[in-house]
């Protein structure tokens, strides 16, 4: 995920063994989901844009869950 810290958009890069649906949730420190996006990835390398425009500055967790059950949690810093 880049850039980090981010301002308006983050780019999510992935290397997938097969096509997959990925649910991307941006979660605040209080546990509230503040942004949600469904990503369709393809076999191999993929990049997706995730808009964070209008989300207050702070530290968030980007939770990425595939339809295969894989979960990744990444810290994201939002600055404006």
Short mmCIF file of C-alpha atoms in Angstrom, two decimals:
data_model
loop_
_atom_site.label_atom_id
_atom_site.label_comp_id
_atom_site.label_asym_id
_atom_site.label_seq_id
_atom_site.Cartn_x
_atom_site.Cartn_y
_atom_site.Cartn_z
CA UNK A 1 0.00 0.00 0.00
CA UNK A 2 1.41 3.35 -0.98
CA UNK A 3 1.86 6.16 -0.26
CA UNK A 4 1.93 6.01 3.50
CA UNK A 5 1.27 8.60 4.86
CA UNK A 6 -1.50 9.24 2.34
CA UNK A 7 -3.62 12.27 1.42
CA UNK A 8 -6.47 11.45 -1.04
CA UNK A 9 -5.84 8.02 -2.56
CA UNK A 10 -3.83 4.92 -1.69
CA UNK A 11 -2.72 2.33 -4.21
CA UNK A 12 -3.16 -1.28 -3.16
CA UNK A 13 -0.80 -3.69 -4.94
CA UNK A 14 -1.21 -7.44 -4.80
CA UNK A 15 0.28 -10.60 -6.23
CA UNK A 16 -2.46 -13.24 -6.41
CA UNK A 17 -2.17 -16.95 -7.27
CA UNK A 18 -5.57 -16.71 -9.00
CA UNK A 19 -8.39 -14.24 -9.58
CA UNK A 20 -10.09 -13.19 -6.35
CA UNK A 21 -12.53 -10.78 -4.76
CA UNK A 22 -10.94 -8.66 -2.07
CA UNK A 23 -12.97 -6.69 0.46
CA UNK A 24 -11.02 -3.60 1.55
CA UNK A 25 -12.20 -1.88 4.74
CA UNK A 26 -10.60 1.18 6.30
CA UNK A 27 -11.14 1.00 10.05
CA UNK A 28 -10.65 3.83 12.56
CA UNK A 29 -8.90 3.42 15.92
CA UNK A 30 -12.35 3.18 17.52
CA UNK A 31 -13.23 0.18 15.31
CA UNK A 32 -15.60 2.00 12.96
CA UNK A 33 -15.43 1.17 9.24
CA UNK A 34 -15.02 4.56 7.53
CA UNK A 35 -14.52 3.35 3.93
CA UNK A 36 -15.31 0.14 2.08
CA UNK A 37 -14.47 -1.08 -1.40
CA UNK A 38 -14.77 -4.39 -3.27
CA UNK A 39 -11.75 -5.11 -5.46
CA UNK A 40 -11.62 -7.63 -8.30
CA UNK A 41 -8.08 -8.94 -8.68
CA UNK A 42 -6.68 -11.06 -11.47
CA UNK A 43 -4.06 -13.77 -11.59
CA UNK A 44 -0.65 -12.23 -10.93
CA UNK A 45 0.07 -8.60 -10.16
CA UNK A 46 -2.79 -6.11 -9.70
CA UNK A 47 -3.08 -2.49 -8.57
CA UNK A 48 -6.23 -0.76 -7.30
CA UNK A 49 -6.97 2.80 -6.19
CA UNK A 50 -8.69 3.26 -2.82
CA UNK A 51 -10.10 6.74 -2.21
CA UNK A 52 -9.60 8.23 1.25
CA UNK A 53 -10.81 11.68 0.25
CA UNK A 54 -12.87 13.30 2.99
CA UNK A 55 -11.65 10.94 5.71
CA UNK A 56 -10.23 12.82 8.72
CA UNK A 57 -6.48 12.73 9.36
CA UNK A 58 -5.39 9.96 11.68
CA UNK A 59 -4.11 6.41 11.95
CA UNK A 60 -6.28 3.68 10.43
CA UNK A 61 -6.13 -0.04 9.71
CA UNK A 62 -6.70 -1.20 6.15
CA UNK A 63 -8.22 -4.68 6.34
CA UNK A 64 -7.99 -6.77 3.16
CA UNK A 65 -10.00 -10.01 3.05
CA UNK A 66 -10.05 -12.36 0.07
CA UNK A 67 -12.85 -14.73 -0.83
CA UNK A 68 -10.31 -17.48 -0.01
CA UNK A 69 -10.25 -16.42 3.65
CA UNK A 70 -6.88 -14.65 3.62
CA UNK A 71 -6.79 -11.52 5.78
CA UNK A 72 -4.15 -8.78 5.88
CA UNK A 73 -4.14 -5.77 8.21
CA UNK A 74 -2.02 -2.73 7.31
CA UNK A 75 -1.56 0.52 9.22
CA UNK A 76 -2.33 3.62 7.17
CA UNK A 77 -1.61 7.21 8.21
CA UNK A 78 -3.87 9.82 6.62
CA UNK A 79 -2.64 13.41 6.48
CA UNK A 80 -4.24 16.47 4.90
#
